[in-house]
Tab-separated table of C-alpha atoms and ligand atoms in Angstrom:
chain	number	residue	atom	x	y	z
Z	30	UNK	CA	112.165	97.478	144.327
Z	31	UNK	CA	114.792	99.670	142.188
Z	32	UNK	CA	114.116	99.635	138.605
Z	33	UNK	CA	116.175	100.791	135.937
Z	34	UNK	CA	116.751	100.005	132.416
Z	35	UNK	CA	119.219	97.198	133.371
Z	36	UNK	CA	116.019	95.423	134.971
Z	37	UNK	CA	114.661	95.681	131.128
Z	38	UNK	CA	117.725	93.057	130.116
Z	39	UNK	CA	117.220	91.063	133.100
Z	40	UNK	CA	113.140	90.261	133.095
Z	41	UNK	CA	112.254	91.008	129.676
Z	42	UNK	CA	112.260	89.357	126.350
Z	43	UNK	CA	115.299	91.000	124.313
Z	44	UNK	CA	112.673	91.732	121.412
Z	45	UNK	CA	113.504	95.609	121.954
Z	46	UNK	CA	116.117	97.879	122.607
Z	47	UNK	CA	114.457	100.672	124.452
Z	48	UNK	CA	116.399	104.090	125.171
Z	49	UNK	CA	117.957	104.747	128.256
Z	50	UNK	CA	115.373	105.776	130.667
Z	51	UNK	CA	112.372	104.408	132.579
Z	52	UNK	CA	109.422	106.215	132.268
Z	53	UNK	CA	107.554	107.021	135.257
Z	54	UNK	CA	104.332	109.407	133.907
Z	55	UNK	CA	103.508	111.543	130.904
Z	56	UNK	CA	101.315	114.476	130.771
Z	57	UNK	CA	100.159	116.249	127.649
Z	58	UNK	CA	103.396	116.180	125.053
Z	59	UNK	CA	105.891	115.545	128.056
Z	60	UNK	CA	107.119	112.172	129.235
Z	61	UNK	CA	108.893	112.009	132.308
Z	62	UNK	CA	111.618	109.493	133.646
Z	63	UNK	CA	112.203	107.715	137.162
Z	64	UNK	CA	115.194	109.919	137.266
Z	65	UNK	CA	113.418	113.363	137.057
Z	66	UNK	CA	114.180	113.943	133.286
Z	67	UNK	CA	111.423	115.930	131.270
Z	68	UNK	CA	110.878	114.772	127.325
Z	69	UNK	CA	109.166	116.374	124.681
Z	70	UNK	CA	107.325	113.697	122.961
Z	71	UNK	CA	106.835	113.408	119.080
Z	72	UNK	CA	105.870	109.749	118.876
Z	73	UNK	CA	102.567	109.463	120.815
Z	74	UNK	CA	102.992	105.727	121.666
Z	75	UNK	CA	103.650	105.115	117.977
Z	76	UNK	CA	100.954	107.063	116.869
Z	77	UNK	CA	98.560	106.183	119.260
Z	78	UNK	CA	98.024	108.728	122.175
Z	79	UNK	CA	95.980	111.219	119.881
Z	80	UNK	CA	94.800	113.330	122.384
Z	81	UNK	CA	98.279	113.684	124.159
Z	82	UNK	CA	99.304	111.509	127.233
Z	83	UNK	CA	96.615	110.902	130.203
Z	84	UNK	CA	94.184	113.866	128.728
Z	85	UNK	CA	91.588	114.559	131.144
Z	86	UNK	CA	88.839	113.591	129.170
Z	87	UNK	CA	89.830	110.174	128.676
Z	88	UNK	CA	90.774	109.579	132.380
Z	89	UNK	CA	87.504	110.907	133.365
Z	90	UNK	CA	85.435	108.175	130.722
Z	91	UNK	CA	87.940	105.722	132.235
Z	92	UNK	CA	87.159	106.448	135.793
Z	93	UNK	CA	83.359	106.812	134.834
Z	94	UNK	CA	83.159	103.668	132.600
Z	95	UNK	CA	85.287	101.227	134.945
Z	96	UNK	CA	83.004	102.090	137.818
Z	97	UNK	CA	80.328	100.635	135.842
Z	98	UNK	CA	81.811	97.936	133.702
Z	99	UNK	CA	85.335	96.895	132.787
Z	100	UNK	CA	84.599	93.624	130.918
Z	101	UNK	CA	81.918	90.875	129.837
Z	102	UNK	CA	83.251	88.935	126.968
Z	103	UNK	CA	80.929	88.596	123.517
Z	104	UNK	CA	78.704	86.293	124.967
Z	105	UNK	CA	76.686	89.030	126.071
Z	106	UNK	CA	76.574	92.481	124.554
Z	107	UNK	CA	76.851	95.851	126.410
Z	108	UNK	CA	76.139	99.516	125.614
Z	109	UNK	CA	79.737	100.749	125.469
Z	110	UNK	CA	80.890	98.491	122.813
Z	111	UNK	CA	77.479	98.949	120.570
Z	112	UNK	CA	77.923	102.971	121.110
Z	113	UNK	CA	81.511	102.976	119.470
Z	114	UNK	CA	80.203	100.506	117.018
Z	115	UNK	CA	77.136	102.765	116.193
Z	116	UNK	CA	79.299	105.801	115.766
Z	117	UNK	CA	82.081	103.737	113.275
Z	118	UNK	CA	79.306	102.818	111.098
Z	119	UNK	CA	77.684	106.118	110.851
Z	120	UNK	CA	80.761	108.314	110.639
Z	121	UNK	CA	82.441	105.814	107.674
Z	122	UNK	CA	79.598	104.606	106.013
Z	123	UNK	CA	80.492	101.042	106.676
Z	124	UNK	CA	77.761	98.779	107.685
Z	125	UNK	CA	79.168	95.959	110.228
Z	126	UNK	CA	82.038	96.173	112.830
Z	127	UNK	CA	83.931	93.643	114.461
Z	128	UNK	CA	86.235	94.705	117.397
Z	129	UNK	CA	89.834	92.946	118.567
Z	130	UNK	CA	92.383	94.268	120.775
Z	131	UNK	CA	95.619	95.159	118.235
Z	132	UNK	CA	96.384	96.139	114.489
Z	133	UNK	CA	97.874	92.632	113.890
Z	134	UNK	CA	94.674	91.201	114.691
Z	135	UNK	CA	92.498	93.342	113.100
Z	136	UNK	CA	94.449	92.684	109.911
Z	137	UNK	CA	94.320	88.777	110.958
Z	138	UNK	CA	90.590	89.018	110.642
Z	139	UNK	CA	90.342	91.214	107.801
Z	140	UNK	CA	92.592	88.523	105.880
Z	141	UNK	CA	90.520	85.608	107.403
Z	142	UNK	CA	87.065	87.435	106.274
Z	143	UNK	CA	88.414	88.112	102.707
Z	144	UNK	CA	89.270	84.125	102.208
Z	145	UNK	CA	86.179	82.926	103.416
Z	146	UNK	CA	83.811	85.338	101.627
Z	147	UNK	CA	86.219	84.092	98.348
Z	148	UNK	CA	85.643	80.244	99.625
Z	149	UNK	CA	82.183	80.830	100.089
Z	150	UNK	CA	81.274	82.104	96.841
Z	151	UNK	CA	83.896	81.028	94.630
Z	152	UNK	CA	85.652	77.983	96.013
Z	153	UNK	CA	88.516	76.844	97.337
Z	154	UNK	CA	90.957	78.050	94.363
Z	155	UNK	CA	90.359	81.435	95.292
Z	156	UNK	CA	92.879	82.134	98.094
Z	157	UNK	CA	95.620	83.965	96.746
Z	158	UNK	CA	96.210	87.556	98.493
Z	159	UNK	CA	98.342	90.290	97.164
Z	160	UNK	CA	100.416	92.758	99.510
Z	161	UNK	CA	103.207	95.177	98.912
Z	162	UNK	CA	106.919	95.402	99.465
Z	163	UNK	CA	107.583	96.967	102.504
Z	164	UNK	CA	104.208	97.108	103.923
Z	165	UNK	CA	103.643	96.396	107.592
Z	166	UNK	CA	100.485	94.646	108.999
Z	167	UNK	CA	101.425	93.138	112.225
Z	168	UNK	CA	103.216	90.270	113.697
Z	169	UNK	CA	100.415	87.581	114.031
Z	170	UNK	CA	101.969	84.840	111.382
Z	171	UNK	CA	99.161	85.328	109.058
Z	172	UNK	CA	99.646	89.305	109.103
Z	173	UNK	CA	103.698	89.460	109.560
Z	174	UNK	CA	103.677	86.693	106.414
Z	175	UNK	CA	101.524	89.055	104.735
Z	176	UNK	CA	103.304	92.256	105.382
Z	177	UNK	CA	106.386	93.266	102.991
Z	178	UNK	CA	109.554	92.500	105.123
Z	179	UNK	CA	110.497	88.682	104.884
Z	180	UNK	CA	113.124	89.254	107.369
Z	181	UNK	CA	110.053	89.648	109.777
Z	182	UNK	CA	108.076	86.334	108.934
Z	183	UNK	CA	111.492	84.232	108.250
Z	184	UNK	CA	112.653	81.614	110.824
Z	185	UNK	CA	109.140	80.448	111.956
Z	186	UNK	CA	108.525	77.487	109.938
Z	187	UNK	CA	106.010	77.066	107.197
Z	188	UNK	CA	104.317	80.172	106.160
Z	189	UNK	CA	100.933	80.658	105.470
Z	190	UNK	CA	100.548	80.337	101.491
Z	191	UNK	CA	99.205	82.065	98.837
Z	192	UNK	CA	100.877	85.574	99.234
Z	193	UNK	CA	102.401	87.239	96.799
Z	194	UNK	CA	104.541	90.759	97.254
Z	195	UNK	CA	104.508	93.664	94.695
Z	196	UNK	CA	106.208	96.583	94.307
Z	197	UNK	CA	103.960	99.473	96.155
Z	198	UNK	CA	102.628	102.224	93.563
Z	199	UNK	CA	103.516	100.212	90.859
Z	200	UNK	CA	100.418	99.682	88.455
Z	201	UNK	CA	102.017	97.521	85.709
Z	202	UNK	CA	102.983	94.649	87.870
Z	203	UNK	CA	99.688	94.999	89.590
Z	204	UNK	CA	97.595	94.349	86.391
Z	205	UNK	CA	100.184	91.508	85.498
Z	206	UNK	CA	99.322	89.301	88.636
Z	207	UNK	CA	95.934	89.999	89.762
Z	208	UNK	CA	93.908	87.042	88.620
Z	209	UNK	CA	90.565	85.114	89.440
Z	210	UNK	CA	92.649	83.305	92.001
Z	211	UNK	CA	93.207	86.815	93.864
Z	212	UNK	CA	90.818	86.844	96.839
Z	213	UNK	CA	92.331	89.993	98.663
Z	214	UNK	CA	94.482	93.117	97.846
Z	215	UNK	CA	95.637	94.602	101.324
Z	216	UNK	CA	97.551	97.944	101.393
Z	217	UNK	CA	98.188	100.634	103.907
Z	218	UNK	CA	97.527	104.007	101.904
Z	219	UNK	CA	100.527	105.627	103.412
Z	220	UNK	CA	103.143	103.183	104.159
Z	221	UNK	CA	103.578	104.054	107.704
Z	222	UNK	CA	106.854	101.453	108.767
Z	223	UNK	CA	107.752	101.240	105.488
Z	224	UNK	CA	109.036	105.020	105.439
Z	225	UNK	CA	105.783	107.264	105.011
Z	226	UNK	CA	105.232	106.805	101.723
Z	227	UNK	CA	101.736	107.727	100.006
Z	228	UNK	CA	99.937	105.711	97.559
Z	229	UNK	CA	99.281	107.544	94.242
Z	230	UNK	CA	95.734	108.418	93.309
Z	231	UNK	CA	96.351	106.608	89.900
Z	232	UNK	CA	97.332	103.348	91.173
Z	233	UNK	CA	94.418	103.127	93.816
Z	234	UNK	CA	91.969	103.670	90.963
Z	235	UNK	CA	93.637	100.814	88.834
Z	236	UNK	CA	93.613	98.656	92.362
Z	237	UNK	CA	90.161	99.587	92.773
Z	238	UNK	CA	88.698	98.740	89.500
Z	239	UNK	CA	90.480	95.721	89.071
Z	240	UNK	CA	89.498	94.230	92.262
Z	241	UNK	CA	86.057	94.819	91.369
Z	242	UNK	CA	86.764	93.188	87.953
Z	243	UNK	CA	88.128	90.036	89.642
Z	244	UNK	CA	85.950	89.842	92.596
Z	245	UNK	CA	88.902	90.526	95.061
Z	246	UNK	CA	88.280	91.935	98.720
Z	247	UNK	CA	90.418	95.555	98.718
Z	248	UNK	CA	91.688	95.856	102.418
Z	249	UNK	CA	92.840	99.275	103.594
Z	250	UNK	CA	95.067	98.536	106.700
Z	251	UNK	CA	94.406	101.986	108.212
Z	252	UNK	CA	95.946	100.850	111.876
Z	253	UNK	CA	98.466	103.925	111.774
Z	254	UNK	CA	96.926	106.166	109.254
Z	255	UNK	CA	93.171	106.021	110.880
Z	256	UNK	CA	91.532	108.001	113.218
Z	257	UNK	CA	92.478	111.306	112.212
Z	258	UNK	CA	96.248	110.700	112.118
Z	259	UNK	CA	96.426	111.911	108.026
Z	260	UNK	CA	94.168	114.633	108.718
Z	261	UNK	CA	90.932	112.924	107.729
Z	262	UNK	CA	89.284	110.233	109.920
Z	263	UNK	CA	90.325	107.815	107.751
Z	264	UNK	CA	92.959	108.153	104.991
Z	265	UNK	CA	90.795	106.707	102.444
Z	266	UNK	CA	88.623	109.752	102.382
Z	267	UNK	CA	91.488	111.935	101.064
Z	268	UNK	CA	92.015	109.240	97.835
Z	269	UNK	CA	89.345	108.556	95.047
Z	270	UNK	CA	88.639	105.037	96.260
Z	271	UNK	CA	86.609	103.064	99.117
Z	272	UNK	CA	88.271	99.804	100.321
Z	273	UNK	CA	85.569	97.088	101.138
Z	274	UNK	CA	87.296	96.358	104.421
Z	275	UNK	CA	89.115	98.794	106.497
Z	276	UNK	CA	91.358	97.891	109.551
Z	277	UNK	CA	91.623	100.439	112.388
Z	278	UNK	CA	93.630	100.175	115.808
Z	279	UNK	CA	96.364	102.105	117.427
Z	280	UNK	CA	94.763	105.705	118.272
Z	281	UNK	CA	91.555	104.368	118.284
Z	282	UNK	CA	91.109	104.114	122.159
Z	283	UNK	CA	93.757	106.855	123.256
Z	284	UNK	CA	96.022	104.421	124.389
Z	285	UNK	CA	93.817	101.441	125.858
Z	286	UNK	CA	94.209	98.157	123.260
Z	287	UNK	CA	91.506	98.098	120.772
Z	288	UNK	CA	91.419	97.285	116.872
Z	289	UNK	CA	88.134	96.931	114.548
Z	290	UNK	CA	87.110	95.721	111.369
Z	291	UNK	CA	84.927	97.751	109.383
Z	292	UNK	CA	82.779	96.401	105.937
Z	293	UNK	CA	79.820	96.006	104.599
Z	294	UNK	CA	76.701	93.389	105.207
Z	295	UNK	CA	77.942	91.454	102.155
Z	296	UNK	CA	80.980	90.497	103.557
Z	297	UNK	CA	80.446	90.541	107.512
Z	298	UNK	CA	77.641	88.165	106.328
Z	299	UNK	CA	79.986	85.163	106.069
Z	300	UNK	CA	81.221	85.264	109.485
Z	301	UNK	CA	78.456	83.492	111.366
Z	302	UNK	CA	78.437	82.251	115.446
Z	303	UNK	CA	81.646	80.339	115.620
Z	304	UNK	CA	83.857	81.574	112.538
Z	305	UNK	CA	85.883	83.760	114.603
Z	306	UNK	CA	85.714	85.330	117.919
Z	307	UNK	CA	87.940	86.948	120.402
Z	308	UNK	CA	87.674	87.246	124.240
Z	309	UNK	CA	88.423	90.784	124.794
Z	310	UNK	CA	87.675	92.269	121.391
Z	311	UNK	CA	85.190	94.776	122.097
Z	312	UNK	CA	86.224	95.489	125.530
Z	313	UNK	CA	83.720	97.770	127.031
Z	314	UNK	CA	86.335	100.197	128.777
Z	315	UNK	CA	88.287	100.327	125.491
Z	316	UNK	CA	85.100	101.173	123.750
Z	317	UNK	CA	84.029	103.753	125.730
Z	318	UNK	CA	87.012	105.622	125.596
Z	319	UNK	CA	86.890	104.582	121.669
Z	320	UNK	CA	83.509	106.471	121.568
Z	321	UNK	CA	84.736	109.580	123.343
Z	322	UNK	CA	87.756	109.735	120.800
Z	323	UNK	CA	85.525	109.370	117.429
Z	324	UNK	CA	83.608	112.268	118.734
Z	325	UNK	CA	86.716	114.260	119.383
Z	326	UNK	CA	88.786	113.582	116.504
Z	327	UNK	CA	85.970	113.592	113.678
Z	328	UNK	CA	85.119	116.927	114.552
Z	329	UNK	CA	85.785	119.260	111.507
Z	330	UNK	CA	87.626	122.094	113.626
Z	331	UNK	CA	89.696	119.481	115.116
Z	332	UNK	CA	90.495	118.097	111.556
Z	333	UNK	CA	91.467	121.636	110.384
Z	334	UNK	CA	93.818	122.160	113.079
Z	335	UNK	CA	95.195	118.912	112.604
Z	336	UNK	CA	96.067	120.044	108.991
Z	337	UNK	CA	97.361	123.555	110.043
Z	338	UNK	CA	99.599	121.780	112.426
Z	339	UNK	CA	100.806	119.603	109.538
Z	340	UNK	CA	101.484	122.957	107.349
Z	341	UNK	CA	103.322	124.424	110.465
Z	342	UNK	CA	105.317	121.614	111.266
Z	343	UNK	CA	106.620	121.505	107.482
Z	344	UNK	CA	107.382	124.793	107.395
Z	345	UNK	CA	109.290	124.663	110.530
Z	346	UNK	CA	111.683	121.771	109.251
Z	347	UNK	CA	111.973	123.407	105.765
Z	348	UNK	CA	113.300	126.319	107.284
Z	349	UNK	CA	115.511	124.371	109.529
Z	350	UNK	CA	116.888	122.453	106.712
Z	351	UNK	CA	117.471	125.450	104.559
Z	352	UNK	CA	120.247	126.261	107.216
Z	353	UNK	CA	121.382	122.499	107.237
Z	354	UNK	CA	120.428	120.580	104.681
Z	355	UNK	CA	120.063	116.993	106.158
Z	356	UNK	CA	116.449	116.007	104.598
Z	357	UNK	CA	115.383	115.612	101.193
Z	358	UNK	CA	111.980	116.330	101.801
Z	359	UNK	CA	109.109	115.761	104.236
Z	360	UNK	CA	106.423	113.500	103.519
Z	361	UNK	CA	103.116	112.384	104.758
Z	362	UNK	CA	99.938	113.926	105.792
Z	363	UNK	CA	98.547	115.303	108.950
Z	364	UNK	CA	100.531	114.488	111.820
Z	365	UNK	CA	102.193	111.475	110.384
Z	366	UNK	CA	105.096	112.978	108.971
Z	367	UNK	CA	108.652	111.506	107.281
Z	368	UNK	CA	111.747	113.776	107.599
Z	369	UNK	CA	114.110	111.965	104.647
Z	370	UNK	CA	117.568	111.957	105.317
Z	371	UNK	CA	119.655	113.427	102.305
Z	372	UNK	CA	123.068	112.327	100.649
Z	373	UNK	CA	125.463	111.035	103.157
Z	374	UNK	CA	122.860	111.047	105.993
Z	375	UNK	CA	121.034	108.556	104.393
Z	376	UNK	CA	120.847	105.568	106.370
Z	377	UNK	CA	121.166	107.262	109.371
Z	378	UNK	CA	117.849	107.537	110.984
Z	379	UNK	CA	118.644	105.979	113.834
Z	380	UNK	CA	121.726	108.092	114.642
Z	381	UNK	CA	119.527	111.088	114.814
Z	382	UNK	CA	116.956	109.364	116.594
Z	383	UNK	CA	119.504	108.825	119.087
Z	384	UNK	CA	120.819	112.335	119.314
Z	385	UNK	CA	117.079	113.468	119.446
Z	386	UNK	CA	117.135	111.391	122.359
Z	387	UNK	CA	120.133	113.083	124.088
Z	388	UNK	CA	118.410	116.264	123.817
Z	389	UNK	CA	115.349	114.922	125.057
Z	390	UNK	CA	113.218	114.346	122.241
Z	391	UNK	CA	111.401	111.203	121.466
Z	392	UNK	CA	110.921	110.420	117.818
Z	393	UNK	CA	110.380	107.422	115.756
Z	394	UNK	CA	112.165	105.760	112.513
Z	395	UNK	CA	110.513	104.826	109.615
Z	396	UNK	CA	113.487	102.715	107.925
Z	397	UNK	CA	117.168	103.671	107.905
Z	398	UNK	CA	116.493	106.752	105.703
Z	399	UNK	CA	113.577	108.628	107.410
Z	400	UNK	CA	112.991	110.446	110.833
Z	401	UNK	CA	109.133	109.652	111.755
Z	402	UNK	CA	107.159	112.216	113.654
Z	403	UNK	CA	103.743	111.041	114.795
Z	404	UNK	CA	102.758	113.805	117.813
Z	405	UNK	CA	99.662	113.985	119.350
Z	406	UNK	CA	97.029	115.579	117.362
Z	407	UNK	CA	96.483	118.228	119.394
Z	408	UNK	CA	99.848	119.165	119.904
Z	409	UNK	CA	100.093	123.382	120.251
Z	410	UNK	CA	102.395	125.351	118.449
Z	411	UNK	CA	104.553	126.418	121.264
Z	412	UNK	CA	105.439	122.827	121.912
Z	413	UNK	CA	106.347	122.470	118.323
Z	414	UNK	CA	108.794	125.315	118.553
Z	415	UNK	CA	110.173	123.552	121.363
Z	416	UNK	CA	110.265	120.405	119.553
Z	417	UNK	CA	112.152	122.077	116.546
Z	418	UNK	CA	114.536	123.748	118.896
Z	419	UNK	CA	115.492	120.453	120.107
Z	420	UNK	CA	115.723	118.853	116.656
Z	421	UNK	CA	118.142	121.401	115.191
Z	422	UNK	CA	120.727	120.545	118.490
Z	423	UNK	CA	120.121	116.849	117.080
Z	424	UNK	CA	120.622	117.947	113.661
Z	425	UNK	CA	123.805	120.147	114.561
Z	426	UNK	CA	125.420	116.782	116.338
Z	427	UNK	CA	124.544	114.381	113.454
Z	428	UNK	CA	126.396	117.029	110.938
Z	429	UNK	CA	129.256	117.271	113.534
Z	430	UNK	CA	129.791	113.349	113.850
Z	431	UNK	CA	129.508	112.805	110.066
L	25	PLP	C1	101.271	99.229	113.948
L	25	PLP	C2	100.529	98.599	112.886
L	25	PLP	C3	100.009	97.457	112.698
L	25	PLP	C4	100.246	96.303	114.157
L	25	PLP	O1	99.791	96.909	114.850
L	25	PLP	P1	99.578	96.218	116.226
L	25	PLP	O2	98.572	96.931	117.486
L	25	PLP	O3	101.337	96.327	116.866
L	25	PLP	O4	99.277	94.675	116.198
L	25	PLP	C5	99.560	96.813	111.603
L	25	PLP	N1	99.900	97.694	110.354
L	25	PLP	C6	100.324	99.051	110.389
L	25	PLP	C7	100.111	100.089	109.188
L	25	PLP	C8	100.801	99.537	111.672
L	25	PLP	O5	101.189	100.922	111.724
């Protein structure tokens, strides 16, 4: 069968508009298409392939585990799932884990849990959820409605109710809004899709304080920032607060679908047999890889390297920018980076992304102003150098076109 980019238009929902290539394979930081082209990848499957593409260790774990067990469902338990849960509990200080298959589902679970806890302890009236403008929490109807972009949730009929969106990092509106009726506050410690915007410490301290005062669960969506992406195992470790409920997904199994909700006994105990569930959640194969990934990326030397690579990329981009003046700043932590377009280039992140693609560099956008980079956490300096040469070519084109 001859497969081309046109096949996508013929047989797939037009929900995406992928670049003009069909990927055949990928190794480390490089992606290869079916016409023999090689691309340097700074996307990692949207912050997923933490250890690069098809890393040897992960392939070995998949081979070994899949020869033993692929799936059994949650009516039985298995060693792989319990191993990953034990590691997550040990490394984070949380007490209980619920596994799902994606970021959206992990937030769906966290939000349902917060509503249930409030319902059990305080009654039906305590059901309001506070979320923030431009946040992204996934695409199930509940999680997308909680997310801060109405255009994603409009047009599907009646929305889940009692959800309020506030400006991010705005302590005043938050203080004015939170009340006894609030059951949950959900936020990304660094807004990813929203433009790589980090929560201010003062804001987080106030949010934590008022969540305690009003008995609202504080949920951190660490789907993108988690699993060492931000330079610590979870991003909250770099803040003065710790959430009651934490959601993780994306990189947790280095490319296999997985999601996890972490919390304390006093919350988890409100879910009993029958309250919530998932057929694939805690899939042994994904959990086997997850256990391998968690061991690798929580290593102190590994995390130091992530932060050194952050500094190296920021330095390289700054040098490039001294020459071309297209970026206003580089935002983000660890290897979740936003190159913010300045002046007349603002709003042109898609154009720059396409120009990068033309030069065989794969990048992401986050909002129309930000070129987002989320390379593999183990990317080598030599590959960064190559990528920066390609970025320079794309930037030159951007200037020529505008
Ligand atoms: C990607 C993302 C999600 C959604 O994850 P899916 O696996 O696509 O459902 C939720 N929250 C954040 C912060 C994300 O970056």
